[in-house]
Amino acid sequence: MIAILARADNGVIGRDGALPWHLPADLRRFKALTMGHPMIMGRKTFDSFLKPLPGRRHIVLTRNTAWQADGAEVAHSVDDALAIGQAPGDSGAEAQAGDIYVIGGAQIYRLMAPRLTRIELTEVHCDAVGDTHMPAFGNEWRETARKDFPAEGERPAYSFVTLERGI
């Protein structure tokens, strides 16, 4: 299980249901990593998309038992979400090598944290204004890859970082 997220230096990951920055390279990386894989997300994250993202399964973890939406596979517990993600889907987007991505929001990351094996993190080097925060990751995580990028115009500097548990 892999979490994928962008986080500002001050812990901000969102503002008003969206990202507080626009980094095209981060969006391209998200697409490349998640393409063909099931993604677990909360309802608000799913609702932030204009439409379901092509080539990926959208497993939505929600407490609302009446909620449903086109393109969403609904789960009401962590175990249900994992079972759905491990089962073959009917969307044409099958899991590759068993990878399941957790894509947010903050509450979903917290729920899935004990089961994560890897984190694909974009460190956004700024103190962003936002209403959704994610604390720094604990000592059980080890950095195994990093690629740094400089600021460009209004875009802040950022780094693509891979963290693995207990290496």
XYZ file of C-alpha atoms in Angstrom:
167
model
C 0.000 0.000 0.000
C 1.421 3.337 -1.100
C 0.423 6.832 -0.046
C 0.917 9.591 -2.586
C 0.660 13.220 -1.551
C 2.104 16.703 -1.794
C 2.860 18.479 1.485
C 4.167 21.985 2.128
C 7.020 22.543 4.570
C 4.475 23.708 7.172
C 2.338 20.546 6.797
C -0.401 21.992 4.572
C -1.839 19.544 2.025
C -5.023 21.351 0.987
C -7.086 24.521 0.910
C -10.835 24.632 0.248
C -10.832 21.098 -1.181
C -7.978 21.748 -3.615
C -4.201 21.952 -3.696
C -2.854 25.366 -2.629
C -0.244 25.311 -5.432
C -0.043 24.381 -9.096
C 2.900 22.126 -9.931
C 2.400 20.475 -13.348
C 5.321 18.089 -12.757
C 3.653 16.848 -9.568
C 0.399 16.206 -11.449
C 2.293 14.299 -14.161
C 4.050 12.215 -11.493
C 0.733 11.459 -9.781
C -0.731 10.280 -13.084
C 2.306 8.154 -13.971
C 2.426 6.448 -10.585
C -1.299 5.783 -10.171
C -2.215 4.853 -13.757
C -3.651 1.340 -13.879
C -3.881 1.041 -10.092
C -6.767 1.201 -7.646
C -6.824 4.375 -5.557
C -8.382 4.658 -2.099
C -9.698 8.086 -1.170
C -12.247 9.867 0.947
C -15.473 11.292 -0.409
C -14.218 14.882 -0.401
C -11.170 13.893 -2.440
C -13.402 12.084 -4.940
C -15.712 15.095 -5.102
C -12.726 17.366 -5.866
C -12.348 15.694 -9.300
C -14.430 17.087 -12.147
C -14.936 13.465 -13.224
C -13.261 10.154 -12.352
C -9.647 9.980 -13.494
C -9.256 7.648 -16.493
C -7.410 4.351 -16.198
C -7.719 4.046 -12.425
C -10.230 2.575 -10.000
C -11.719 5.016 -7.479
C -12.414 3.331 -4.137
C -14.177 5.835 -1.904
C -14.080 5.265 1.834
C -17.058 6.969 3.474
C -19.171 6.569 6.603
C -22.278 7.611 4.645
C -23.963 4.315 3.736
C -26.304 6.038 1.273
C -23.547 7.795 -0.711
C -22.833 6.678 -4.257
C -21.450 8.281 -7.403
C -20.694 7.286 -10.969
C -17.170 5.904 -11.201
C -16.854 5.247 -7.460
C -16.577 1.879 -5.740
C -17.863 2.552 -2.226
C -16.318 1.137 0.947
C -17.395 1.758 4.535
C -14.335 0.390 6.345
C -10.590 0.106 5.810
C -10.903 -3.668 5.385
C -13.678 -3.234 2.781
C -11.569 -0.698 0.858
C -8.588 -3.066 0.823
C -10.721 -6.010 -0.276
C -12.152 -3.974 -3.141
C -8.672 -2.815 -4.148
C -7.317 -6.358 -4.216
C -10.220 -7.735 -6.254
C -10.312 -7.477 -10.042
C -12.214 -4.408 -11.160
C -14.649 -3.998 -13.993
C -13.344 -0.580 -15.078
C -10.547 -2.014 -17.208
C -7.968 -0.676 -14.746
C -6.468 -3.719 -13.067
C -3.939 -3.521 -10.265
C -0.313 -3.893 -11.324
C 1.788 -5.999 -8.952
C -0.824 -5.551 -6.235
C -0.112 -1.847 -5.648
C -2.929 0.178 -4.131
C -2.506 3.941 -3.808
C -3.949 6.016 -0.981
C -4.552 9.517 -2.338
C -6.228 11.427 0.502
C -7.477 13.281 2.304
C -5.783 13.686 5.639
C -8.244 11.477 7.540
C -7.838 8.658 5.002
C -4.039 8.902 5.247
C -4.321 8.576 9.031
C -6.647 5.567 8.785
C -4.386 3.790 6.298
C -1.040 4.735 7.930
C -0.499 1.419 9.768
C -0.812 -0.494 6.489
C 1.396 1.706 4.312
C 4.669 0.318 3.018
C 5.764 3.305 0.928
C 5.072 7.008 0.613
C 5.547 8.933 -2.624
C 5.835 12.479 -1.327
C 6.169 15.782 -3.089
C 7.737 18.181 -0.622
C 6.586 21.660 -1.612
C 9.176 24.077 -0.240
C 6.970 26.868 1.022
C 4.744 27.724 3.943
C 1.383 27.374 2.229
C -1.904 28.793 3.462
C -4.429 25.997 3.866
C -7.080 24.310 5.979
C -5.922 20.697 5.743
C -2.690 19.584 7.382
C -0.621 16.426 7.541
C 2.030 16.007 10.227
C 5.567 14.960 9.393
C 6.124 11.222 9.056
C 7.615 9.302 11.994
C 11.002 7.717 12.541
C 9.898 4.394 11.070
C 10.174 5.922 7.571
C 13.468 6.047 5.646
C 14.163 8.152 2.587
C 15.215 5.930 -0.320
C 15.040 8.417 -3.208
C 14.997 12.194 -3.707
C 15.007 14.525 -6.694
C 15.061 18.286 -6.081
C 13.687 20.978 -8.374
C 14.266 24.753 -8.135
C 11.565 27.406 -7.901
C 10.319 28.774 -11.228
C 8.580 32.140 -11.268
C 5.575 31.873 -8.927
C 6.055 28.132 -8.456
C 7.910 27.116 -5.293
C 10.859 24.730 -5.232
C 9.844 21.124 -4.619
C 11.303 17.644 -4.176
C 10.044 14.219 -5.170
C 10.804 11.906 -2.234
C 10.245 8.186 -1.731
C 9.938 6.964 1.843
C 9.874 3.301 2.832
C 8.925 1.848 6.166
C 11.697 0.373 8.295
C 14.482 0.111 5.743
